[in-house]
GROMACS .gro file of C-alpha atoms in nm:
model
  171
    1UNK     CA    1  -2.677  -2.599   4.609
    2UNK     CA    2  -2.859  -2.896   4.333
    3UNK     CA    3  -2.607  -3.170   4.284
    4UNK     CA    4  -2.772  -3.172   3.946
    5UNK     CA    5  -2.683  -2.822   3.891
    6UNK     CA    6  -2.340  -2.792   3.968
    7UNK     CA    7  -2.175  -2.951   3.625
    8UNK     CA    8  -2.396  -2.609   3.466
    9UNK     CA    9  -2.232  -2.384   3.667
   10UNK     CA   10  -1.900  -2.506   3.614
   11UNK     CA   11  -1.974  -2.464   3.206
   12UNK     CA   12  -2.071  -2.147   3.281
   13UNK     CA   13  -1.822  -2.029   3.490
   14UNK     CA   14  -1.558  -2.148   3.263
   15UNK     CA   15  -1.719  -2.009   2.923
   16UNK     CA   16  -1.736  -1.667   3.120
   17UNK     CA   17  -1.352  -1.701   3.235
   18UNK     CA   18  -1.340  -1.771   2.846
   19UNK     CA   19  -1.510  -1.474   2.726
   20UNK     CA   20  -1.335  -1.227   2.978
   21UNK     CA   21  -1.006  -1.357   2.903
   22UNK     CA   22  -1.031  -1.282   2.494
   23UNK     CA   23  -0.880  -0.978   2.375
   24UNK     CA   24  -1.065  -0.654   2.402
   25UNK     CA   25  -0.980  -0.529   2.062
   26UNK     CA   26  -1.183  -0.716   1.740
   27UNK     CA   27  -1.000  -0.993   1.557
   28UNK     CA   28  -0.949  -0.781   1.235
   29UNK     CA   29  -0.732  -0.489   1.388
   30UNK     CA   30  -0.995  -0.203   1.298
   31UNK     CA   31  -1.022  -0.136   1.686
   32UNK     CA   32  -0.765   0.109   1.866
   33UNK     CA   33  -0.531  -0.062   2.115
   34UNK     CA   34  -0.669  -0.026   2.475
   35UNK     CA   35  -0.370   0.189   2.543
   36UNK     CA   36  -0.275   0.469   2.299
   37UNK     CA   37  -0.005   0.551   2.238
   38UNK     CA   38   0.024   0.988   2.384
   39UNK     CA   39   0.247   1.038   2.085
   40UNK     CA   40   0.048   0.894   1.828
   41UNK     CA   41  -0.224   1.079   1.905
   42UNK     CA   42  -0.031   1.405   1.944
   43UNK     CA   43   0.190   1.371   1.626
   44UNK     CA   44  -0.052   1.207   1.379
   45UNK     CA   45  -0.376   1.290   1.449
   46UNK     CA   46  -0.276   1.645   1.467
   47UNK     CA   47  -0.312   1.558   1.045
   48UNK     CA   48  -0.556   1.309   1.001
   49UNK     CA   49  -0.776   1.011   1.140
   50UNK     CA   50  -0.552   0.846   1.402
   51UNK     CA   51  -0.585   0.480   1.187
   52UNK     CA   52  -0.572   0.206   1.441
   53UNK     CA   53  -0.206   0.034   1.385
   54UNK     CA   54  -0.362  -0.313   1.311
   55UNK     CA   55  -0.500  -0.164   1.003
   56UNK     CA   56  -0.157  -0.202   0.796
   57UNK     CA   57   0.090  -0.483   0.869
   58UNK     CA   58   0.418  -0.396   1.029
   59UNK     CA   59   0.628  -0.347   0.664
   60UNK     CA   60   0.399  -0.126   0.606
   61UNK     CA   61   0.420   0.114   0.924
   62UNK     CA   62   0.786   0.039   0.911
   63UNK     CA   63   0.799   0.242   0.595
   64UNK     CA   64   0.586   0.501   0.693
   65UNK     CA   65   0.762   0.578   0.979
   66UNK     CA   66   1.169   0.551   0.806
   67UNK     CA   67   1.006   0.853   0.537
   68UNK     CA   68   0.845   1.088   0.735
   69UNK     CA   69   1.032   1.333   0.529
   70UNK     CA   70   0.813   1.288   0.244
   71UNK     CA   71   0.503   1.153   0.441
   72UNK     CA   72   0.269   1.129   0.134
   73UNK     CA   73   0.392   1.506   0.008
   74UNK     CA   74   0.401   1.626   0.349
   75UNK     CA   75   0.713   1.639   0.538
   76UNK     CA   76   0.586   1.484   0.888
   77UNK     CA   77   0.966   1.445   1.052
   78UNK     CA   78   0.953   1.378   1.365
   79UNK     CA   79   1.278   1.401   1.662
   80UNK     CA   80   1.479   1.030   1.654
   81UNK     CA   81   1.333   0.920   2.033
   82UNK     CA   82   0.948   1.001   1.924
   83UNK     CA   83   0.989   0.810   1.579
   84UNK     CA   84   1.141   0.520   1.742
   85UNK     CA   85   0.845   0.548   2.009
   86UNK     CA   86   0.537   0.530   1.781
   87UNK     CA   87   0.744   0.323   1.566
   88UNK     CA   88   0.789   0.036   1.801
   89UNK     CA   89   0.414   0.102   1.894
   90UNK     CA   90   0.319   0.064   1.562
   91UNK     CA   91   0.505  -0.260   1.504
   92UNK     CA   92   0.375  -0.400   1.854
   93UNK     CA   93  -0.011  -0.365   1.728
   94UNK     CA   94   0.047  -0.356   1.357
   95UNK     CA   95  -0.250  -0.630   1.171
   96UNK     CA   96  -0.119  -0.979   1.159
   97UNK     CA   97  -0.481  -1.141   1.012
   98UNK     CA   98  -0.538  -1.212   0.618
   99UNK     CA   99  -0.679  -0.883   0.582
  100UNK     CA  100  -0.366  -0.709   0.594
  101UNK     CA  101  -0.112  -0.976   0.500
  102UNK     CA  102  -0.030  -0.767   0.203
  103UNK     CA  103   0.074  -0.473   0.187
  104UNK     CA  104  -0.138  -0.232   0.007
  105UNK     CA  105  -0.003  -0.004  -0.286
  106UNK     CA  106   0.200   0.304  -0.194
  107UNK     CA  107   0.107   0.162   0.165
  108UNK     CA  108  -0.196   0.388   0.166
  109UNK     CA  109  -0.483   0.195   0.392
  110UNK     CA  110  -0.719   0.376   0.110
  111UNK     CA  111  -0.560   0.117  -0.145
  112UNK     CA  112  -0.584  -0.164   0.028
  113UNK     CA  113  -0.797  -0.443  -0.087
  114UNK     CA  114  -1.060  -0.452   0.166
  115UNK     CA  115  -1.107  -0.082   0.216
  116UNK     CA  116  -1.192  -0.059  -0.168
  117UNK     CA  117  -1.409  -0.336  -0.162
  118UNK     CA  118  -1.598  -0.221   0.111
  119UNK     CA  119  -1.626   0.129  -0.018
  120UNK     CA  120  -1.665   0.011  -0.384
  121UNK     CA  121  -2.023   0.189  -0.412
  122UNK     CA  122  -1.897   0.516  -0.334
  123UNK     CA  123  -1.891   0.746  -0.633
  124UNK     CA  124  -1.540   0.916  -0.658
  125UNK     CA  125  -1.802   1.274  -0.652
  126UNK     CA  126  -1.839   1.148  -0.242
  127UNK     CA  127  -1.469   1.176  -0.223
  128UNK     CA  128  -1.466   1.535  -0.326
  129UNK     CA  129  -1.726   1.671  -0.151
  130UNK     CA  130  -1.621   1.960   0.075
  131UNK     CA  131  -1.714   1.767   0.345
  132UNK     CA  132  -1.540   1.460   0.313
  133UNK     CA  133  -1.233   1.557   0.089
  134UNK     CA  134  -1.035   1.228   0.061
  135UNK     CA  135  -1.104   0.896   0.122
  136UNK     CA  136  -0.884   0.905   0.452
  137UNK     CA  137  -1.089   1.192   0.578
  138UNK     CA  138  -1.288   0.854   0.773
  139UNK     CA  139  -1.405   1.079   1.026
  140UNK     CA  140  -1.656   1.225   0.747
  141UNK     CA  141  -1.878   0.905   0.764
  142UNK     CA  142  -1.730   0.709   1.038
  143UNK     CA  143  -1.874   0.825   1.389
  144UNK     CA  144  -1.628   0.608   1.600
  145UNK     CA  145  -1.315   0.641   1.406
  146UNK     CA  146  -1.155   0.794   1.730
  147UNK     CA  147  -1.233   0.464   1.852
  148UNK     CA  148  -1.143   0.259   1.607
  149UNK     CA  149  -1.500   0.178   1.525
  150UNK     CA  150  -1.537   0.147   1.121
  151UNK     CA  151  -1.841  -0.090   1.123
  152UNK     CA  152  -2.211  -0.016   0.935
  153UNK     CA  153  -2.348   0.038   1.223
  154UNK     CA  154  -2.168   0.372   1.308
  155UNK     CA  155  -2.191   0.596   0.987
  156UNK     CA  156  -2.338   0.940   0.911
  157UNK     CA  157  -2.473   1.085   0.559
  158UNK     CA  158  -2.182   1.325   0.457
  159UNK     CA  159  -2.285   1.702   0.406
  160UNK     CA  160  -2.356   1.753   0.045
  161UNK     CA  161  -2.472   1.435  -0.100
  162UNK     CA  162  -2.735   1.464  -0.385
  163UNK     CA  163  -3.071   1.298  -0.329
  164UNK     CA  164  -2.937   1.027  -0.573
  165UNK     CA  165  -2.670   0.988  -0.321
  166UNK     CA  166  -2.893   0.991  -0.032
  167UNK     CA  167  -3.087   0.805  -0.203
  168UNK     CA  168  -2.830   0.520  -0.235
  169UNK     CA  169  -2.638   0.578   0.123
  170UNK     CA  170  -2.861   0.252   0.236
  171UNK     CA  171  -2.815  -0.029  -0.042
   0.00000   0.00000   0.00000
């Protein structure tokens, strides 16, 4: 091997090792952890989007799990073992970065400052469309919700947009 290439190969190897050692999830916590707890999918995703746990801080998840009997107007009670299992998983993977440093009002993801900022151009009428129903229905527009992919590259127009709303979709 040519001796003047060795330092470059060493740096390339070091860079490759560093990149491969980084966590697979985005630093913003919007991706699902590599290991999704089956109980979380079975219990939580049965009624709504299974939000990536990194989208809320640990305190929010703790309050949500301790109030399942009054879960946003529904009784989502679970047995103690399942509550403990899901609660621990949510705590382990809860958001710790700047965007989720503060719990949103009522521990609602859709009331968080970052959610409102990202969706500020969406008219209230869009949330009421039969194909959308509410701001909590991420899958109405985000095609990668099951994998925790919410970026702008994975969007679809919800059914029922007016011509004006369709034109402004790409703004």
